[in-house]
Coordinates of C-alpha atoms and ligand atoms in Angstrom, one line a residue:
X1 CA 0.0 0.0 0.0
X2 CA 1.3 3.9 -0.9
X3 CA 2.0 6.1 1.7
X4 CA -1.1 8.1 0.2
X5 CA -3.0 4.9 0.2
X6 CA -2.0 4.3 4.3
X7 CA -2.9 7.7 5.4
X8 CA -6.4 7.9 3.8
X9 CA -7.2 4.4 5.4
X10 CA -5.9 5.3 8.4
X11 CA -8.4 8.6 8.4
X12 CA -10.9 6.0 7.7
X13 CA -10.5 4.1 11.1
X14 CA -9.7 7.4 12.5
X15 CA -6.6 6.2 13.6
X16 CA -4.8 9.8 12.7
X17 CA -2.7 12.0 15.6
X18 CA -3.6 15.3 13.9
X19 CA -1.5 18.1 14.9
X20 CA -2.8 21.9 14.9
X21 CA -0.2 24.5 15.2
X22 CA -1.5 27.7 16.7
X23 CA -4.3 27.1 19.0
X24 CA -6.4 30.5 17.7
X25 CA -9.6 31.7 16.8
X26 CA -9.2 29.3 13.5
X27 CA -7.2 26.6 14.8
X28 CA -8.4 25.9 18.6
X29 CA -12.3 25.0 16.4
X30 CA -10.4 23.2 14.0
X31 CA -9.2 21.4 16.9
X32 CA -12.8 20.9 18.7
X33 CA -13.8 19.5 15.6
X34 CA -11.2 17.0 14.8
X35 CA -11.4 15.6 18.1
X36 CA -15.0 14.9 17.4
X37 CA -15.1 13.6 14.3
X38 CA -12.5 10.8 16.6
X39 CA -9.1 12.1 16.0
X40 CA -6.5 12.7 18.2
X41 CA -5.3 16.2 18.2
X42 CA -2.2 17.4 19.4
X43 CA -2.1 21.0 19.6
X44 CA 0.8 23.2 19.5
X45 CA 1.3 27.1 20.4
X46 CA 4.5 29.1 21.2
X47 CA 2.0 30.7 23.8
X48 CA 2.5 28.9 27.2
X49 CA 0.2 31.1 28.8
X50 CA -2.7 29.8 25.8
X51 CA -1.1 25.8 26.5
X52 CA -1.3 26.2 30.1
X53 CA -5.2 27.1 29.8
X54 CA -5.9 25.0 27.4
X55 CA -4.9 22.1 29.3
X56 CA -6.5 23.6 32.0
X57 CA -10.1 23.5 30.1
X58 CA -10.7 27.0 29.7
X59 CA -11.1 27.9 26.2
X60 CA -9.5 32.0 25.2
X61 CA -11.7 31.2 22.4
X62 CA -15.3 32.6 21.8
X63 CA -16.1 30.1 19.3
X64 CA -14.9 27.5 21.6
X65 CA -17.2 27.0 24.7
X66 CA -15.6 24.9 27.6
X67 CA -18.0 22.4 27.4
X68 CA -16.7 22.0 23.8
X69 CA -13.2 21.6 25.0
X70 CA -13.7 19.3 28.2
X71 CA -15.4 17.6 25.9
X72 CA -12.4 16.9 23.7
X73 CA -10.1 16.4 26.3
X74 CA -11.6 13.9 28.4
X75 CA -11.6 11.2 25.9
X76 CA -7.9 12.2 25.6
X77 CA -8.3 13.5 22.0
X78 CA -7.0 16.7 22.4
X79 CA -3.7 18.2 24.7
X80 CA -1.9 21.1 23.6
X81 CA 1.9 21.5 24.2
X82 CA 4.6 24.4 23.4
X83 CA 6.9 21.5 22.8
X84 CA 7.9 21.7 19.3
X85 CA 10.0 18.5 19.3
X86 CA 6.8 16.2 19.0
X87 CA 5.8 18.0 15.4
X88 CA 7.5 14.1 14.2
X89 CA 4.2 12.5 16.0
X90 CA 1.4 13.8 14.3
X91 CA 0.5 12.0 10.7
X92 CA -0.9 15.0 9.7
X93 CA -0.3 18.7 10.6
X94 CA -2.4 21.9 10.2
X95 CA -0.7 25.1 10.3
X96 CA -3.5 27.9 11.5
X97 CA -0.8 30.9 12.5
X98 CA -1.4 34.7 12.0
X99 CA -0.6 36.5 8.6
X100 CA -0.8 39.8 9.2
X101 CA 0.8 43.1 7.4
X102 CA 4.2 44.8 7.9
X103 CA 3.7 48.5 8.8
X104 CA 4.5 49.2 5.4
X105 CA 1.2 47.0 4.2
X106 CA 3.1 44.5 2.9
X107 CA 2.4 40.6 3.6
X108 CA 4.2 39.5 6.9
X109 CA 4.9 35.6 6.3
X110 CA 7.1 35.5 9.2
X111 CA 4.6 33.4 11.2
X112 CA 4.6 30.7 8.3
X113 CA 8.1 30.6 8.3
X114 CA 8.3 29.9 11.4
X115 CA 6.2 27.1 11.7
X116 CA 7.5 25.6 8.6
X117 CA 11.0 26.0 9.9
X118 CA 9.3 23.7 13.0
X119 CA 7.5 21.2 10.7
X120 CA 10.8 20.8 8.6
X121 CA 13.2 19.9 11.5
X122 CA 10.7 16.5 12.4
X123 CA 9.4 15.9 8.9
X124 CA 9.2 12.3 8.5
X125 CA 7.9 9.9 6.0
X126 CA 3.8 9.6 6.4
X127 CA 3.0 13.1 6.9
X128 CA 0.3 15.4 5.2
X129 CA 1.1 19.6 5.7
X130 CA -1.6 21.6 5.7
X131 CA -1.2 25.6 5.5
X132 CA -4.7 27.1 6.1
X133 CA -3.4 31.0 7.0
X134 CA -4.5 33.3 4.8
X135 CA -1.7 34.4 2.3
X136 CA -0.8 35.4 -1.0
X137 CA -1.0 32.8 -3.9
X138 CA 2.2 30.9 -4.4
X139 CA 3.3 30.9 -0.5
X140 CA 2.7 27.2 -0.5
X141 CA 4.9 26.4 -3.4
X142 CA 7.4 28.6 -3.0
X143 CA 8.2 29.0 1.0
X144 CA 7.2 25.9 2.4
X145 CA 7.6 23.3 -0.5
X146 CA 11.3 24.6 -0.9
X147 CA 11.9 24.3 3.1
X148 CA 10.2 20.6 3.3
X149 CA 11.6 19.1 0.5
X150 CA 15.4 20.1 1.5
X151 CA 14.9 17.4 4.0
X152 CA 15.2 14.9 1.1
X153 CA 11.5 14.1 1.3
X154 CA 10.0 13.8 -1.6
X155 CA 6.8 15.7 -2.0
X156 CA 3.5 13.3 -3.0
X157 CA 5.6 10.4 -2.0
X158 CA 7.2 11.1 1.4
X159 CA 5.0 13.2 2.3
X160 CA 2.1 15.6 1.4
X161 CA 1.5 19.5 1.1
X162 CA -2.0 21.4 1.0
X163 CA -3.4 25.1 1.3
X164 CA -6.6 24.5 3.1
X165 CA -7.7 28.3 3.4
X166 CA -9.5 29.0 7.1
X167 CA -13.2 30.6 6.6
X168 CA -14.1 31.0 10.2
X169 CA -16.2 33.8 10.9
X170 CA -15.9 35.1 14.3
X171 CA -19.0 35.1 16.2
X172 CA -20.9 33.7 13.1
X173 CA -23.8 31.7 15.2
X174 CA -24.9 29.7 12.2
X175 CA -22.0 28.8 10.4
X176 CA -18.8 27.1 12.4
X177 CA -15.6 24.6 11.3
X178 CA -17.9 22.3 10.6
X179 CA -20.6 23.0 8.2
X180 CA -18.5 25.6 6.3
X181 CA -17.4 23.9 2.8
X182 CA -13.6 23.6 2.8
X183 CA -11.8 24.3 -0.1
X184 CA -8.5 22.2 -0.8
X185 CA -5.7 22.5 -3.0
X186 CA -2.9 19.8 -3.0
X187 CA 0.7 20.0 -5.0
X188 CA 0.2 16.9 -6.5
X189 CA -2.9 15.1 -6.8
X190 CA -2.4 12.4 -4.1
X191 CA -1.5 16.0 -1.3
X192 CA -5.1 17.1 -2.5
X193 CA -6.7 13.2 -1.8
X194 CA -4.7 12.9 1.4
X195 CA -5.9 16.4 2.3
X196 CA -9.1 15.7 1.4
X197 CA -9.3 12.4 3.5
X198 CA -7.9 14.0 6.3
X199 CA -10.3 16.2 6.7
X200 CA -13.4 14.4 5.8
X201 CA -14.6 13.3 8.7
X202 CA -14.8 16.6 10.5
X203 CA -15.9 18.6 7.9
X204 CA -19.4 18.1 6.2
X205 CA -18.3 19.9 2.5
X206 CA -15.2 19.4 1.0
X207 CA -14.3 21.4 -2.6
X208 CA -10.8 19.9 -4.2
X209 CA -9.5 22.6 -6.1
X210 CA -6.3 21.6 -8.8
X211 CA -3.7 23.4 -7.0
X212 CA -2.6 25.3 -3.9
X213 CA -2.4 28.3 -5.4
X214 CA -6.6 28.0 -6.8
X215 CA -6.9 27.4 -3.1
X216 CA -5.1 30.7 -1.8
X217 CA -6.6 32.9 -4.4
X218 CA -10.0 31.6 -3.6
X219 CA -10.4 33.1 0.2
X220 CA -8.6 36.1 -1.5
X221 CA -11.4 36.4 -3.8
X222 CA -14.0 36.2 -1.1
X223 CA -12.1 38.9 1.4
X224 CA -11.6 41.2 -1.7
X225 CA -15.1 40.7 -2.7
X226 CA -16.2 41.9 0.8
X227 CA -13.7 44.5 1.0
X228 CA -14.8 46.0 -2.6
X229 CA -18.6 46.1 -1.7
X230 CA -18.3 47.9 1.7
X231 CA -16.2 50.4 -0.2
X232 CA -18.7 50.9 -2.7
X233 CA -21.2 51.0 0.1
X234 CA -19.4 53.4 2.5
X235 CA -19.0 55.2 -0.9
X236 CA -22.5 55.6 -1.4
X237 CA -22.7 56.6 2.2
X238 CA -20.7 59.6 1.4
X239 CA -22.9 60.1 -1.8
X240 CA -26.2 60.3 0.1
X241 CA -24.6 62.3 2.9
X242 CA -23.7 65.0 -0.3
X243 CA -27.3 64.6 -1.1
X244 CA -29.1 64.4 1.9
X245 CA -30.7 61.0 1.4
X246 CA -30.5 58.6 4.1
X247 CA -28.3 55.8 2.5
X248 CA -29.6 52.9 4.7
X249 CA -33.3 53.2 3.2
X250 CA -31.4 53.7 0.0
X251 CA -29.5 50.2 0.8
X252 CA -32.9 48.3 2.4
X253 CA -35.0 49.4 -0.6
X254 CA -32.1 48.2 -3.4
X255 CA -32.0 44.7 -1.3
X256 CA -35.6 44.2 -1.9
X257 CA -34.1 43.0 -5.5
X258 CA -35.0 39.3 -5.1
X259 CA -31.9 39.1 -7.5
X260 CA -28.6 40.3 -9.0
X261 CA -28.2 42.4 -5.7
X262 CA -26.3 41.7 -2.0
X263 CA -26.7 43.6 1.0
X264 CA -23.8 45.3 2.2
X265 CA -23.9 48.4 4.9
X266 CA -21.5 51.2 5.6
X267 CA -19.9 51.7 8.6
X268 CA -17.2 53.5 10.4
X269 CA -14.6 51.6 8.1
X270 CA -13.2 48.3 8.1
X271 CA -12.1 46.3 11.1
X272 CA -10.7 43.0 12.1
X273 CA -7.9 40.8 11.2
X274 CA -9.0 39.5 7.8
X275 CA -10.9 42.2 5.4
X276 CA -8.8 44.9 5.7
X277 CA -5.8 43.0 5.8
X278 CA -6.2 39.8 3.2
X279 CA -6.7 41.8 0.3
X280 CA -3.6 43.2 -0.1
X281 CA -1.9 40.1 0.4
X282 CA -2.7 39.8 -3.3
X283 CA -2.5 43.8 -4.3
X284 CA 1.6 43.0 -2.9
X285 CA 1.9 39.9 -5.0
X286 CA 0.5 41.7 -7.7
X287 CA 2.6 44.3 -7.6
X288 CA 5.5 42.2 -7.8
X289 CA 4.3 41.1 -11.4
X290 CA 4.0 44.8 -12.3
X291 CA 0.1 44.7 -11.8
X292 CA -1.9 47.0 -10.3
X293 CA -4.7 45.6 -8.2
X294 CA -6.7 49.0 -8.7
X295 CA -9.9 47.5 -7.4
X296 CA -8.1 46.2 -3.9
X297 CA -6.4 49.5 -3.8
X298 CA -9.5 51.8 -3.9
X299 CA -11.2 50.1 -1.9
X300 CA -8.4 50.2 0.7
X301 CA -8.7 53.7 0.1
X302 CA -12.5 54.6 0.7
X303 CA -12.4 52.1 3.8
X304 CA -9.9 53.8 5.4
X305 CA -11.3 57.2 4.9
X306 CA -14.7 56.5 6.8
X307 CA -13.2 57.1 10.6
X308 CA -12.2 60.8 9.2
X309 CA -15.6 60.9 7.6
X310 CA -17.5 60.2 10.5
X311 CA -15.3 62.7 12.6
X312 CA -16.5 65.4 10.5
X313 CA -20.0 64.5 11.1
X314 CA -19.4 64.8 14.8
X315 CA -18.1 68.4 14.1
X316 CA -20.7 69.4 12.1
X317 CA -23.1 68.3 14.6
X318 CA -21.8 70.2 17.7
X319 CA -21.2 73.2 15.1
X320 CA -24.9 73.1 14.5
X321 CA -25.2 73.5 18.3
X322 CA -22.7 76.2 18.5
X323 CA -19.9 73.8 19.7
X324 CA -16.7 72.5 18.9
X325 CA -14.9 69.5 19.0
X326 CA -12.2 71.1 21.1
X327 CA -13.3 70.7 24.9
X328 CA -16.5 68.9 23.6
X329 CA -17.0 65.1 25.4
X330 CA -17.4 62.7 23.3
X331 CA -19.1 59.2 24.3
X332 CA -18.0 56.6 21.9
X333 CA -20.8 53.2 21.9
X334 CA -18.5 50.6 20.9
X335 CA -15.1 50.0 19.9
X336 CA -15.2 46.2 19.3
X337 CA -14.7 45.7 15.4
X338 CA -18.1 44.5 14.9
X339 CA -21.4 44.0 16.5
X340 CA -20.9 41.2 19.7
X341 CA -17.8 40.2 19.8
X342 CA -14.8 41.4 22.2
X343 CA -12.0 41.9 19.4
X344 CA -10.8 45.5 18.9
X345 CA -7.8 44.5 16.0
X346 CA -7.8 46.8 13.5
X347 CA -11.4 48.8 14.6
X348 CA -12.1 51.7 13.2
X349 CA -13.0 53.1 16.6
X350 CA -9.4 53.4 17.4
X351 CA -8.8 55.8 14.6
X352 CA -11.9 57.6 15.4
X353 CA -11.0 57.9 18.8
X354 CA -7.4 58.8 18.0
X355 CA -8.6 61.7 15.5
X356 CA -11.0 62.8 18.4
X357 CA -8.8 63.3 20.6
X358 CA -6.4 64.8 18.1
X359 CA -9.1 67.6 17.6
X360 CA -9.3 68.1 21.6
X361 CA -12.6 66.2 22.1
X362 CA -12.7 64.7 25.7
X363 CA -13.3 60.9 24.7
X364 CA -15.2 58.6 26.9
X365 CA -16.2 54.9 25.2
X366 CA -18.7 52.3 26.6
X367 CA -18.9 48.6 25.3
X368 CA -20.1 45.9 26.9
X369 CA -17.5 43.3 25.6
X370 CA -14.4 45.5 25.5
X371 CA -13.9 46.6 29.4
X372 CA -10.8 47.7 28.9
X373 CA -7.9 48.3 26.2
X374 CA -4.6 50.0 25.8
X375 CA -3.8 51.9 22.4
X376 CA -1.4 54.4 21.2
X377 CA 0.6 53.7 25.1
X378 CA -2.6 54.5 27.4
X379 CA -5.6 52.6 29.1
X380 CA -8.7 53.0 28.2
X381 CA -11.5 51.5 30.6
X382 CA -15.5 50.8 29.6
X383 CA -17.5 53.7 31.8
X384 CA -21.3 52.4 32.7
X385 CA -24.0 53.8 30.1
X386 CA -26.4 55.4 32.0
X387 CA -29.4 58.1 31.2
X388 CA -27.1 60.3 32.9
X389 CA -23.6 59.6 31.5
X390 CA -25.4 59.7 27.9
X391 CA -27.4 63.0 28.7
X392 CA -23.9 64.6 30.1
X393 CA -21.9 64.0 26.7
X394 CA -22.3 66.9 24.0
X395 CA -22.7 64.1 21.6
X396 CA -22.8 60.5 21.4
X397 CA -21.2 58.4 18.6
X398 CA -22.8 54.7 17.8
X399 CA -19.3 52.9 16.1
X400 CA -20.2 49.7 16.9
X401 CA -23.8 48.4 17.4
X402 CA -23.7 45.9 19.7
X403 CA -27.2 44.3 20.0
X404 CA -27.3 44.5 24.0
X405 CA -27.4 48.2 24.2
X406 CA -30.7 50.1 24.3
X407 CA -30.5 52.8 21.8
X408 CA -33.9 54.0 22.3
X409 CA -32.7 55.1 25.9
X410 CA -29.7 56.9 23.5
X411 CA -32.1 58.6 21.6
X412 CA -34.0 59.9 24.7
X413 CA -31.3 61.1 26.4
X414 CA -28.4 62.4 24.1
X415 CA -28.2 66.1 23.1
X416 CA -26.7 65.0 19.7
X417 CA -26.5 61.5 18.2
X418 CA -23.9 60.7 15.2
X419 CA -25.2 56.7 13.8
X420 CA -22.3 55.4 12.0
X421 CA -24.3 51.9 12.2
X422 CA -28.3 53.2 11.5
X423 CA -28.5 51.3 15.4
X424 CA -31.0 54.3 16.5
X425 CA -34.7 53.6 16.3
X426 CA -36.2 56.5 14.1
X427 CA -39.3 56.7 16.0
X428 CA -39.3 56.7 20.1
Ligands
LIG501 N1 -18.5 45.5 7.6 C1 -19.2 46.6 7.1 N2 -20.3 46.4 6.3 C2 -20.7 45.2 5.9 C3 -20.0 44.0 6.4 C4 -18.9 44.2 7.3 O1 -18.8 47.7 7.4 O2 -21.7 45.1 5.2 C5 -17.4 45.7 8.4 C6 -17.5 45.0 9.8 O3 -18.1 46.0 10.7 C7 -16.1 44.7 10.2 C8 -15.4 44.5 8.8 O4 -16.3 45.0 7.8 O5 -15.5 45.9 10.8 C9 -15.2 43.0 8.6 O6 -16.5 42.3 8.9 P1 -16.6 40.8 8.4 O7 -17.7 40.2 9.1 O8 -16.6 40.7 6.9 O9 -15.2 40.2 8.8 P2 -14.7 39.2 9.9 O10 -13.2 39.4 9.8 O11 -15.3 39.3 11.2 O12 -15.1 37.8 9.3 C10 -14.8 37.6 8.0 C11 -15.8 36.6 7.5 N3 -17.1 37.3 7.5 C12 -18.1 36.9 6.8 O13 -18.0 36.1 5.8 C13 -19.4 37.5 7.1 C14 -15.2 36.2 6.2 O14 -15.0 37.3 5.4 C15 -14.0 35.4 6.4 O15 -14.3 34.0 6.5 C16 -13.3 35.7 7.7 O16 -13.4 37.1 8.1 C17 -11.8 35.5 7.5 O17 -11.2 34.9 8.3 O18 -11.3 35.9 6.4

């Protein structure tokens, strides 16, 4: 029998020590998940604080309830370990570390590296690689195919490489690891069939793709997609302001188009770790074949202009009342990058609080799943939102509309109200 052959039966009897390396957000559920489709899973972090937890049962993952974990550990099919060393045990290995941008917005790989460095030392014969970061088409091929095969491994015959790409979406409460279609791309045929097999009984959709790089470009082409309508969106946004038409009737009435239409809504700009990051994974690869990306680019553009945007909103409101930004106080509802989750990367409320507080507003925030947060080298803490605290700010700005707040209470009780989510009821 193949080595091929041997894995894919093995994943049959679920007889596979699957190893996940970085326990995060996309990794830790992959984890959950392997372990109950009957795997083992060995996880790995460089994190001991994250191990320690972990092997504690408490999950630092939303996704992830405790229940979930226990679950998986106490039919010993999952431990996690900082101990690099044991990357020879598993038979297969998924790498689900960060990829995010240089401060010069180009691609920072350095996390892939890494782990591939790790995998490469304790490659052995019988083990399937999986990337699943996000990253710019041709990483596969050309950074970690290079680095494994120097080992003397052969590639589809010693062992096996895929790009799996990760599709979690944080917070999502209908869609998880599990019943979100995974696309995979192998090297050779037999990496994609391995991959395929490996991941089969954990995952209810797979979608072979013919190579790794098919598989990088297509969550590219989904995050770019995104990226490219909110633009367009938070370009109308800017549009209607011009005109005075209130874009979100503008946006519900379009959506009533039973066809040939999807519902995007503008915002404060673009946060979290994926949309306005991803894209320009591919704008720097691009670039590097002497094409320019104009869509990613302008899209970049108009997403990043919506904190300054919505500043000048907030100015124009306190003008109308005879006020300026300098001295004004500010209450900011939520700083979280979307609605209900605790994650601040990348949130446009940082900018807006940053160019607040560069115009002299006094800047208080409340959100009930961000107590506190340090930025630009200073804490920030939640303050209660009260009738009172709301009433006693010259104007309250709704960045992120978390569904737990009562925004009719908003309404009743601020002197000015800038909506940067449509979250205040028009009627009261
Ligand atoms: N946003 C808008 N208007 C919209 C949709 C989103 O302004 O109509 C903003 C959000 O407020 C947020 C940002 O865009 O600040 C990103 O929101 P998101 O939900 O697209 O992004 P993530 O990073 O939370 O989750 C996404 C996944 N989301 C969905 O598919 C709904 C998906 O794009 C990816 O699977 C995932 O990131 C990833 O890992 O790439």
């Amino acid at each position: 029998m193949s080595i091929a052959q041997d894995l894919i039966s093995k994943a049959e009897r679920r007889q596979i020590l699957f190893g996940i390396v970085g326990l995060g957000y996309v990794g830790l559920p992959l984890a959950v998940e392997l372990a109950r489709a009957g795997y083992r899973v060995l996880g790995f972090d460089v994190n001991p604080d994250v191990v320690e937890g972990l092997n504690e049962g408490r999950s630092h993952v939303k996704d992830v309830t405790e229940a979930q974990l226990q679950k998986a550990m106490e039919c010993g099919r999952f431990t996690a370990t900082t101990d690099m060393s044991r990357l020879s045990e598993p038979d297969a290995i998924s790498i689900c570390v960060p990829t995010p941008l240089s401060k010069f917005k180009d691609p920072d790989v350095s996390f892939i590296v890494a782990a591939t460095e790790a995998v490469k030392k304790r490659l052995r014969r019988g083990q399937a690689i999986v990337l699943e970061s996000t990253t710019y088409p041709g990483t596969t091929r050309e950074i970690m195919l290079p680095a494994l095969e120097s080992t003397g491994l052969t590639v589809g015959q010693d062992f096996f490489l895929a790009f799996s790409p990760e599709r979690v979406d944080p917070g999502n409460p209908s869609y998880g690891t599990r019943n979100t279609p995974k696309v995979v791309g192998g090297i050779t045929r037999d990496c994609q069939k391995v991959a395929v097999a490996l991941y089969q009984p954990a995952i209810d959709t797979l979608v072979p793709v013919s190579t790794t790089e098919a598989a990088e470009l297509v969550k590219l082409l989904e995050n770019t997609f995104r990226s490219v309508n909110i633009g367009l969106v938070n370009e109308m946004a800017i549009v209607c302001d011009k005109l005075g038409v209130n874009v979100w009737e503008v946006i519900e009435a379009a959506a009533t188009k039973p066809f040939g239409f999807m519902k995007f809504l503008p915002g404060p700009g673009l946060g979290g770790h994926c949309i306005p990051i991803d894209p320009h994974y591919l704008a720097w690869k691009m670039r590097g074949l002497n094409y320019k990306t104009r869509f990613i680019d302008l899209a970049g553009e108009l997403n990043t202009e919506m904190p300054l945007f919505w500043v000048r909103k907030v100015s124009e409101a306190l003008n109308s009342q005879g006020k300026a930004v300098q001295g004004a106080s500010v209450l900011v509802l939520g700083v979280a990058y979307k609605r209900d989750i605790e994650d601040i990367r990348e949130s446009p409320a940082l900018d807006i609080i940053r160019l607040l507080e560069g115009q002299g507003a006094k800047v208080s925030y409340f959100d009930p799943h961000v107590p506190r947060f340090r930025e630009d080298g200073h804490d920030f803490r939640s303050v209660d939102l009260t009738p009172d605290r709301v009433a006693a700010a010259d104007c309250v700005m709704v960045v992120t509309d978390h569904t737990s707040v009562d925004y009719r209470m908003i309404k009743r009780n601020a002197k000015l109200v800038v909506d940067t989510r449509n979250a205040i009821p028009k009627e009261v």
